[in-house]
C-alpha positions as CSV (number, residue, x, y, z in Angstrom):
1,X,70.6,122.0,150.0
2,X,69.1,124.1,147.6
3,X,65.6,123.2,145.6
4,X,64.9,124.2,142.3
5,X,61.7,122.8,140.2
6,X,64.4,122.4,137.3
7,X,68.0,122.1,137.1
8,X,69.4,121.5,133.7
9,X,72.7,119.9,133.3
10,X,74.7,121.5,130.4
11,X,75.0,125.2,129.1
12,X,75.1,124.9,125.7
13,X,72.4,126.1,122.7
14,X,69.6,123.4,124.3
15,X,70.5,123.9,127.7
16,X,70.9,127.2,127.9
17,X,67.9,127.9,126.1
18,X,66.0,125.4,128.2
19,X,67.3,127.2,131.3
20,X,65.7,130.7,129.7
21,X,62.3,129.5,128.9
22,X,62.4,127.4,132.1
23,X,62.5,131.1,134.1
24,X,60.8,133.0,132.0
25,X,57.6,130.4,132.7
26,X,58.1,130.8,136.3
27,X,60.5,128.1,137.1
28,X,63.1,128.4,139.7
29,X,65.8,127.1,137.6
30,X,69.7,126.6,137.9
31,X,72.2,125.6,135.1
32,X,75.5,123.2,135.8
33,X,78.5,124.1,133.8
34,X,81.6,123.2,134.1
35,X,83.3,125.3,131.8
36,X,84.5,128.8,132.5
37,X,82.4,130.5,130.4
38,X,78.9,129.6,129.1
39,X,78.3,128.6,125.7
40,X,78.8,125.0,125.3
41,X,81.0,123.3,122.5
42,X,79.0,125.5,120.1
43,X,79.9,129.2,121.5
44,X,83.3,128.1,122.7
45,X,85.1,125.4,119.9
46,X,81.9,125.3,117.4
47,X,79.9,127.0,116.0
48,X,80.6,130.4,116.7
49,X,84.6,130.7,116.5
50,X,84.4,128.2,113.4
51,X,82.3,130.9,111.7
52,X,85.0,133.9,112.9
53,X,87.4,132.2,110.9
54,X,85.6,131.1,108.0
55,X,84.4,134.9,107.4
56,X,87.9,136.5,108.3
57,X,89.2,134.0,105.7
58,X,86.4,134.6,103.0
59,X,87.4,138.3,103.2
60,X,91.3,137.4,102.5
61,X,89.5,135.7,99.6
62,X,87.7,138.6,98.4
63,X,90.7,140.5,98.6
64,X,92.9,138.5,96.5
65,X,90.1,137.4,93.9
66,X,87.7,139.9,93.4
67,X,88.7,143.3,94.9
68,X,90.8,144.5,91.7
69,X,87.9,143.2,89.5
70,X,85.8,146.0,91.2
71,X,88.4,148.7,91.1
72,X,89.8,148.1,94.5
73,X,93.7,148.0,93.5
74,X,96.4,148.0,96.2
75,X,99.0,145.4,98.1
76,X,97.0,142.1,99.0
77,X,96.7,141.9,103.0
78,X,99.5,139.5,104.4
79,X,97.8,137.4,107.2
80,X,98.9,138.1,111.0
81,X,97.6,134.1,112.8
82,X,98.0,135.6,116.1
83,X,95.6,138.6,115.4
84,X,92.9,136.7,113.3
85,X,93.1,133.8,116.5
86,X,92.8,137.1,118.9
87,X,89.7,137.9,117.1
88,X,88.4,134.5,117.5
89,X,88.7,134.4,121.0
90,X,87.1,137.8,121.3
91,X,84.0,136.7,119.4
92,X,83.6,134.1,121.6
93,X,83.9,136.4,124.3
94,X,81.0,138.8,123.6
95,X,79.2,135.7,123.5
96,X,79.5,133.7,126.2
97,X,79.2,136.7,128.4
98,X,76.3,137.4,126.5
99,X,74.6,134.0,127.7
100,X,76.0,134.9,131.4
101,X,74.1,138.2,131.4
102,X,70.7,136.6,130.0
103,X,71.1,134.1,133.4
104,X,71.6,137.0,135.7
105,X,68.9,139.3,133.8
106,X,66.3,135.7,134.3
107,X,67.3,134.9,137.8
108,X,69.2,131.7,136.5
109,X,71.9,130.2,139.2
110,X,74.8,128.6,137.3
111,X,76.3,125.9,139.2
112,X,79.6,125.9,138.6
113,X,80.9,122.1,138.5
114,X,80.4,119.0,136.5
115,X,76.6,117.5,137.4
116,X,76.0,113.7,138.1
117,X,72.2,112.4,138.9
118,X,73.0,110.3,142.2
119,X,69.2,109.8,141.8
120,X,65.7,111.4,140.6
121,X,65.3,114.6,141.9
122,X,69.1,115.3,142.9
123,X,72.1,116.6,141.0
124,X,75.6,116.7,142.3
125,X,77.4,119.4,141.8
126,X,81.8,119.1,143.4
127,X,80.0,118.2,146.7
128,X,76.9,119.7,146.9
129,X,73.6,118.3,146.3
130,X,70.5,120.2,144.8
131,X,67.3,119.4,145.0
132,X,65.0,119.6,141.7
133,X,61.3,118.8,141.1
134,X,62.4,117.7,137.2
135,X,66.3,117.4,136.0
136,X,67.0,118.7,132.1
137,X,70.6,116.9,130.9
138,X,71.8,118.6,127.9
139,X,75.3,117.3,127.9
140,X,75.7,117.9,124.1
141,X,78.4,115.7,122.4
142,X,81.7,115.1,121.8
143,X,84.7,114.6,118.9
144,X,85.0,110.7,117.5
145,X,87.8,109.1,116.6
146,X,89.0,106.2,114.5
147,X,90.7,103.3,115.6
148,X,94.3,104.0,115.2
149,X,94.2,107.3,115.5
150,X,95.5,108.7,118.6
151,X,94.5,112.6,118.7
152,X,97.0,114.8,120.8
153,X,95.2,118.1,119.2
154,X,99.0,119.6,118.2
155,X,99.4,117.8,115.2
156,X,96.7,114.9,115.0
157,X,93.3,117.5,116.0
158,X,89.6,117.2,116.4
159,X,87.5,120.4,115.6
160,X,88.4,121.9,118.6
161,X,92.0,122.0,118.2
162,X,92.0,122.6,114.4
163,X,90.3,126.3,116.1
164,X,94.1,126.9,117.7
165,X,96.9,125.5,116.1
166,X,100.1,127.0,117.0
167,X,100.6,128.1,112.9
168,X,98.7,127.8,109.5
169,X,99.9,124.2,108.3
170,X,101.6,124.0,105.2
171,X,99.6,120.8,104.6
172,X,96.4,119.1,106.2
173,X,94.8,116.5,105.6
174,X,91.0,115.5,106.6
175,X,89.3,112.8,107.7
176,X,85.9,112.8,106.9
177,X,84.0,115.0,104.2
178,X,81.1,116.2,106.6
179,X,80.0,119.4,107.5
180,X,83.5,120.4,110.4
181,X,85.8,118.9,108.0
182,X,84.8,120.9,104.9
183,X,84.6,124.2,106.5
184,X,87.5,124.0,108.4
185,X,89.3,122.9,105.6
186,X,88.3,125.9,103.6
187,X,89.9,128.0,106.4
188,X,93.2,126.3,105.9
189,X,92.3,126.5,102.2
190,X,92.3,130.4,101.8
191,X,95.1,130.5,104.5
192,X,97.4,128.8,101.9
193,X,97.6,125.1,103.3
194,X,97.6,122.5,100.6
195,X,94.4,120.4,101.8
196,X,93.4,116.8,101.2
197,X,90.3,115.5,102.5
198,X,90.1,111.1,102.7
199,X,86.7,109.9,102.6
200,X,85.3,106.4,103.2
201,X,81.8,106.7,101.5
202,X,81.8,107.6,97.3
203,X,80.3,111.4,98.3
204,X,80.7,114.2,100.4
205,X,77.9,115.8,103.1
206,X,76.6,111.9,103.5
207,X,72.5,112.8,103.9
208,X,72.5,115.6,101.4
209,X,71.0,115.8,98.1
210,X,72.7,114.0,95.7
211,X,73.1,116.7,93.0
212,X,73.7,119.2,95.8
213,X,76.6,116.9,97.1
214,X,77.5,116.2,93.3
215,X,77.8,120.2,92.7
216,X,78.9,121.4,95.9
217,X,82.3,119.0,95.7
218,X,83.0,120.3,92.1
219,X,82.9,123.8,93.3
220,X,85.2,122.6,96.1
221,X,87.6,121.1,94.2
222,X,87.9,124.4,91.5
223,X,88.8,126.1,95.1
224,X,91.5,124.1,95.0
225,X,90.3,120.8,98.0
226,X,91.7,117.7,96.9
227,X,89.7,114.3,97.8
228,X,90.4,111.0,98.1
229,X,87.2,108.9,97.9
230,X,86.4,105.9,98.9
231,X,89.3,105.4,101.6
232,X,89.3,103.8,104.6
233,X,92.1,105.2,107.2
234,X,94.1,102.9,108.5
235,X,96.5,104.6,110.7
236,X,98.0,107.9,111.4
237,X,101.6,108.2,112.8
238,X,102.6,111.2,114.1
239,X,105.8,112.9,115.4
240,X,105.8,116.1,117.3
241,X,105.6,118.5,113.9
242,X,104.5,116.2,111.1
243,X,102.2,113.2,110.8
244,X,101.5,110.8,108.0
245,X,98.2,109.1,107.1
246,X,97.7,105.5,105.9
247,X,94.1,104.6,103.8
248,X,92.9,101.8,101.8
249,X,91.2,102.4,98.5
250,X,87.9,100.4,98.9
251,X,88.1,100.1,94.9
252,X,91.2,97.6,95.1
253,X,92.6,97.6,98.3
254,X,95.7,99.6,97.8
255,X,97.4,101.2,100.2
256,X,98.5,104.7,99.9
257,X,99.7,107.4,102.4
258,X,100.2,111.3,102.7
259,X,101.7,113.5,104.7
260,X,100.7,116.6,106.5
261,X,102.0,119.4,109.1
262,X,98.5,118.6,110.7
263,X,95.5,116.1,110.5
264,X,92.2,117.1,111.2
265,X,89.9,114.2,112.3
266,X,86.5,115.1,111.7
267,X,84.6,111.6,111.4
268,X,81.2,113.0,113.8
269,X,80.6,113.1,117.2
270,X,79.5,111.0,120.0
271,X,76.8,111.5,122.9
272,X,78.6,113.0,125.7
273,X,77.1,111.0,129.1
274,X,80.2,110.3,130.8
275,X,79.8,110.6,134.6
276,X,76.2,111.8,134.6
277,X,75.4,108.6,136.6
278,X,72.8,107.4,134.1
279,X,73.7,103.3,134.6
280,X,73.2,103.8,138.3
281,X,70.2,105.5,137.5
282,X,68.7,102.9,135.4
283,X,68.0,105.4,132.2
284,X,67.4,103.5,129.4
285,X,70.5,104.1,126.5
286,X,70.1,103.4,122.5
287,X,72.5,100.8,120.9
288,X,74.6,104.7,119.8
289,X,75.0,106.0,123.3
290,X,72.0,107.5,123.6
291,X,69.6,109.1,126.1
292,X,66.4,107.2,125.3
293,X,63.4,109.8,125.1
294,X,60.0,109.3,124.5
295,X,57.8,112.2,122.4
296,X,57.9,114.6,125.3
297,X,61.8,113.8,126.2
298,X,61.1,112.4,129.1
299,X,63.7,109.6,129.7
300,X,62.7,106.4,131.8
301,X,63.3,107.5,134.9
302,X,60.4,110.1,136.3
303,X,61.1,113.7,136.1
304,X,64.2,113.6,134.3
305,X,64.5,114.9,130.2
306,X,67.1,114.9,127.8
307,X,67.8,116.8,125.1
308,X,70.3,117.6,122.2
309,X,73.1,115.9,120.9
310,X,73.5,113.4,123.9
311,X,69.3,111.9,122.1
312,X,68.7,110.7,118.6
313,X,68.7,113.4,116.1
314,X,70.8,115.5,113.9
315,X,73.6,116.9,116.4
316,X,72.7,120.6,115.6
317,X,72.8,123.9,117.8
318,X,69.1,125.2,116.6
319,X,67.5,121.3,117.1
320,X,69.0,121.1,120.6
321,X,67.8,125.0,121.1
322,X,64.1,123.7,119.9
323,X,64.2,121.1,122.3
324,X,65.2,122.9,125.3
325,X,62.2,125.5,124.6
326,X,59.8,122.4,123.9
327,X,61.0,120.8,126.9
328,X,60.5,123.7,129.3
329,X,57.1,124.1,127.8
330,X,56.0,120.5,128.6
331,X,57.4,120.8,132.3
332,X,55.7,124.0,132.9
333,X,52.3,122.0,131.7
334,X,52.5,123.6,128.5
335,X,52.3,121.8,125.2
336,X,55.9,122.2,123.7
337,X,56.7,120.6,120.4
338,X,59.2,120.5,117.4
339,X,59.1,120.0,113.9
340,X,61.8,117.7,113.1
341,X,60.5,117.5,109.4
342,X,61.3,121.0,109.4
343,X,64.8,121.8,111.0
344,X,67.5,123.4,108.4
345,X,70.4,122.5,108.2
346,X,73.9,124.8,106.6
347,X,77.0,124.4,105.5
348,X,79.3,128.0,105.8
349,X,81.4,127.1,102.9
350,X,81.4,129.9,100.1
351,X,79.4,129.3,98.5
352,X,77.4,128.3,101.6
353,X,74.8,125.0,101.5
354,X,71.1,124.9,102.8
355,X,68.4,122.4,103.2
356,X,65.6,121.5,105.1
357,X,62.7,118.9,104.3
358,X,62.8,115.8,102.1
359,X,65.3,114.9,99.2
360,X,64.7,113.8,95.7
361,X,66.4,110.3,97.1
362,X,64.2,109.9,100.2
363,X,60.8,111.0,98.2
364,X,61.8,108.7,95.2
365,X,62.2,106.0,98.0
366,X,58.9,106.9,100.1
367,X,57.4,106.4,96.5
368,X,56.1,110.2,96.1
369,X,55.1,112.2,93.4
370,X,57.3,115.3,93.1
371,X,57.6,117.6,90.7
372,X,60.9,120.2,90.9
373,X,61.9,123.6,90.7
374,X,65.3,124.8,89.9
375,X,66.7,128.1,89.1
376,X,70.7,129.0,88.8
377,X,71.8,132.0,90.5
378,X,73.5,132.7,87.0
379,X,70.5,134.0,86.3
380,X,70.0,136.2,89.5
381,X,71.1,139.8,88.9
382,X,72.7,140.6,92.9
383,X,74.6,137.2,92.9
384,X,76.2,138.5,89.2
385,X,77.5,141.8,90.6
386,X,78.9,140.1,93.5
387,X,80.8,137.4,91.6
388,X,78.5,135.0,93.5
389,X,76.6,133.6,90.7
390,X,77.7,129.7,91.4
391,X,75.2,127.1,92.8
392,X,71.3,126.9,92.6
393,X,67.8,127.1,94.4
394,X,66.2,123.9,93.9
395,X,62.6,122.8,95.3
396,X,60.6,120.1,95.1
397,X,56.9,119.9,96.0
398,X,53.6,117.7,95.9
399,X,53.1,117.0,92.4
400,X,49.4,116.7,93.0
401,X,49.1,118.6,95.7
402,X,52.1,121.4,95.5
403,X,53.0,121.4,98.6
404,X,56.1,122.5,99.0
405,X,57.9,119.0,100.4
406,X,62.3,119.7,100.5
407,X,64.1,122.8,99.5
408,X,68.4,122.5,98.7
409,X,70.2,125.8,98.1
410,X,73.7,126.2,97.0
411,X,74.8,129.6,96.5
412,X,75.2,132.8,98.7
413,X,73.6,133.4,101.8
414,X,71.6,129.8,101.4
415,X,71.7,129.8,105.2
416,X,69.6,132.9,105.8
417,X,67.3,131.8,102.0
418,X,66.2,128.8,103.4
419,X,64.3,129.7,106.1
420,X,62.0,131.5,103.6
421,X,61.1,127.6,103.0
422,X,61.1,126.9,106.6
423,X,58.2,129.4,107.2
424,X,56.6,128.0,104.3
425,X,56.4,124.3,104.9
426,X,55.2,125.3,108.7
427,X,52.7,126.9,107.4
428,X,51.6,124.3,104.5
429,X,52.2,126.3,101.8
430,X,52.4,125.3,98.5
431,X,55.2,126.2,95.9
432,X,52.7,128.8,94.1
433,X,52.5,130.7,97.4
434,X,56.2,131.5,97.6
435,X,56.0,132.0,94.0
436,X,53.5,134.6,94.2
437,X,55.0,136.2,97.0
438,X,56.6,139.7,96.0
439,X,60.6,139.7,96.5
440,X,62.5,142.7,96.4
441,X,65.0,143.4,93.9
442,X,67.6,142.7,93.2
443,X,68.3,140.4,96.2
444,X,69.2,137.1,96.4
445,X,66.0,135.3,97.5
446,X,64.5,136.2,94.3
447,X,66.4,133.0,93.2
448,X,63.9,131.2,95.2
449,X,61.1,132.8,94.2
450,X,62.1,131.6,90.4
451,X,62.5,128.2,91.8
452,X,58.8,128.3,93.2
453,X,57.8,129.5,90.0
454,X,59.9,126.8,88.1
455,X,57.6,124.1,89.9
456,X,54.6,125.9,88.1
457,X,54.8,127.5,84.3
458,X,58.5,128.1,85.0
459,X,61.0,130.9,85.6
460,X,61.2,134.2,84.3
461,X,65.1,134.9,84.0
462,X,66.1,131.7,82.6
């Protein structure tokens, strides 16, 4: 029986990031995985090959839209699915090896298996038992479903299908206009499948900033998305190559269907607990599925934590990574913590979606006095040469105080802009101290320097 003072259950972003700061404080640590390869949904049918195909298919995109604008004139490239899929797989591959070298370079053991907690202090592992002073479970999440609608992952697919399909659909149709289903069915988009997304609420991205949401569907739609809103799926029947989706209009209660080569059901995930043992255990489990944490996420039985999308939280890669360093900290007697009023989330749509902090709805709710600062990359001299001028840098800040309170970015490279904000709003800084922060031009971020300055006496090049 081998001892550890920390065994973490599940490889992914949190755990595997746990698992690092665990040895690199001193901890004899081991890592259970079940999976060939390390990574988690995130490195092996997330995140990481999700983003492969959405910046192979942005550069079709380029190709055929803008590259004879610039002067680059010539046959547009034909699309080989095998090869672009080969690529995928290969991007996945220099990751997940790369997360197998940082456990060998820290000393990590990975044991390979699927864990269960038989009780505190011992994981299971096939038929071995390990001993650990404190137990980590990061056991992430997994693709929902609706009532009837029976996923096979050929023709009816969750995220992790939608990354393989045998062939570029002719049609697809999505369920759910979240963050998976919107990027994945730009993939399709540029590919050349006709795509329909079916939502049940009246707006896409439910959480976002309205006028974000508002603006980001519009641009959406000129790419050529169709949406239904307002639908409630019903049913979807499928045959081996086609399927065909029944929804109810929540306006009147008309029925209507469509058909598709392939359905994508992206309607959010669930906690992922299943044979950890927890019942048994007597851990304590929200009304959702979840592992019940306290502020150090510790669970309620001693010396076992939880972390990521399996507690309450947005299910993101980089909250779940924050966790797992906060949680070694705090086991190693440290004082690990995380900001959850400052954890960004994106959207890798073109143009791509940022936000972090408060929106206009929640401070006009909480009763705040905000002012705002907006400025149009229209008016940002990089984003016009690079026929990226759609979307906006908005932020909105303490009207008294001008602290800078929420920041929502639509436009190019919003995911990397935003954490300009981030830094900002760690720090306390108010709007004028990103305003009179020099930028370097011409780059994009000076669109949020003009939005900074838009909560003072305004913008310059608008």
């Amino acid at each position: 029986m081998a001892q550890y003072d920390v065994i973490v259950i599940g490889a992914g972003p949190g755990g595997y990031v746990a698992a690092i700061r665990c040895a690199q404080l001193g901890l004899k640590t081991a890592c259970v995985e079940g999976r060939e390869t390390l990574g988690g949904t995130c490195l092996n049918v997330g995140c990481i090959p999700s983003k492969a195909l959405l910046h192979a298919s942005h550069q079709l995109h380029e190709a055929e839209e803008n590259f004879a604008k610039m002067g680059l004139k010539g046959k547009s490239p034909s699309v080989d699915w095998k090869q672009m899929l080969s690529y995928k797989d290969d991007v996945i591959g220099q990751n997940t090896k790369g997360i197998e070298f940082l456990f060998k370079k820290n000393k990590i053991d990975w044991l390979k298996g699927w864990g269960s907690i038989p009780e505190a202090g011992k994981v299971k592992v096939g038929d071995e038992v390990h001993e650990a002073k404190n137990i980590i479970i990061a056991s992430g999440s997994e693709a929902s479903s609706l009532p009837g609608v029976e996923v096979d992952e050929k023709v009816v697919v969750t995220s992790t299908g939608a990354l393989e399909l045998g062939k570029i659909p002719k049609k697809l149709v999505v369920i759910g206009a979240g963050v998976i289903g919107l990027e994945l069915g730009s993939v399709y988009k540029r590919l050349g499948a006709e795509v329909t997304v079916i939502e049940f609420l009246d707006n896409i991205t439910p959480g976002m900033d309205a006028e974000v949401s508002k603006t980001f569907q519009r641009t959406l739609k000129k790419q050529g998305l169709e949406f239904v809103m307002g639908a409630a799926v019903q049913k979807v029947e499928a045959t081996k190559t086609k399927a065909k989706v029944t929804y109810k209009l929540k306006k009147d209660d008309s029925e209507a269907t469509v058909e598709a080569d392939t359905v994508l059901v992206a309607t959010g995930r669930r906690p992922y607990v299943d044979g950890l043992g927890l019942e048994a255990l007597g851990v304590e489990m929200t009304e959702r599925g979840q592992i019940k944490t306290d502020g150090h996420f510790a669970t309620s039985v001693k010396g076992v934590y939880a972390i990521g999308d399996c507690i309450v939280g947005p299910m993101l890669a980089h909250k779940a990574e924050d966790e797992g360093f906060a949680a070694a900290e705090i086991i190693a007697g440290q004082a690990g913590h995380v900001n959850y009023d400052v954890i960004p989330s994106v959207v890798y749509t073109w143009p791509e979606v940022a936000a972090v902090g408060a929106t206009e709805e929640a401070l006009k709710q909480e009763g705040r006095a905000y002012k705002v600062g907006k400025f149009p990359f229209m008016g940002n001299g990089r984003a016009k040469a690079n026929f990226a001028a759609d979307g906006f840098v908005k932020i909105l800040a303490d009207k008294d105080t001008d602290r800078v309170l929420g920041c929502h970015i639509i436009g190019p490279g919003a995911g990397d802009l935003i954490h300009e904000i981030c830094v900002a709003m760690e720090f306390g800084a108010a709007a004028e101290d990103v305003a009179r922060t020099c930028h370097a031009h011409p780059t994009y971020s000076e669109a949020v320097r003009e939005a900074a300055l838009a909560c003072g006496d305004g913008p310059i090049h608008v």
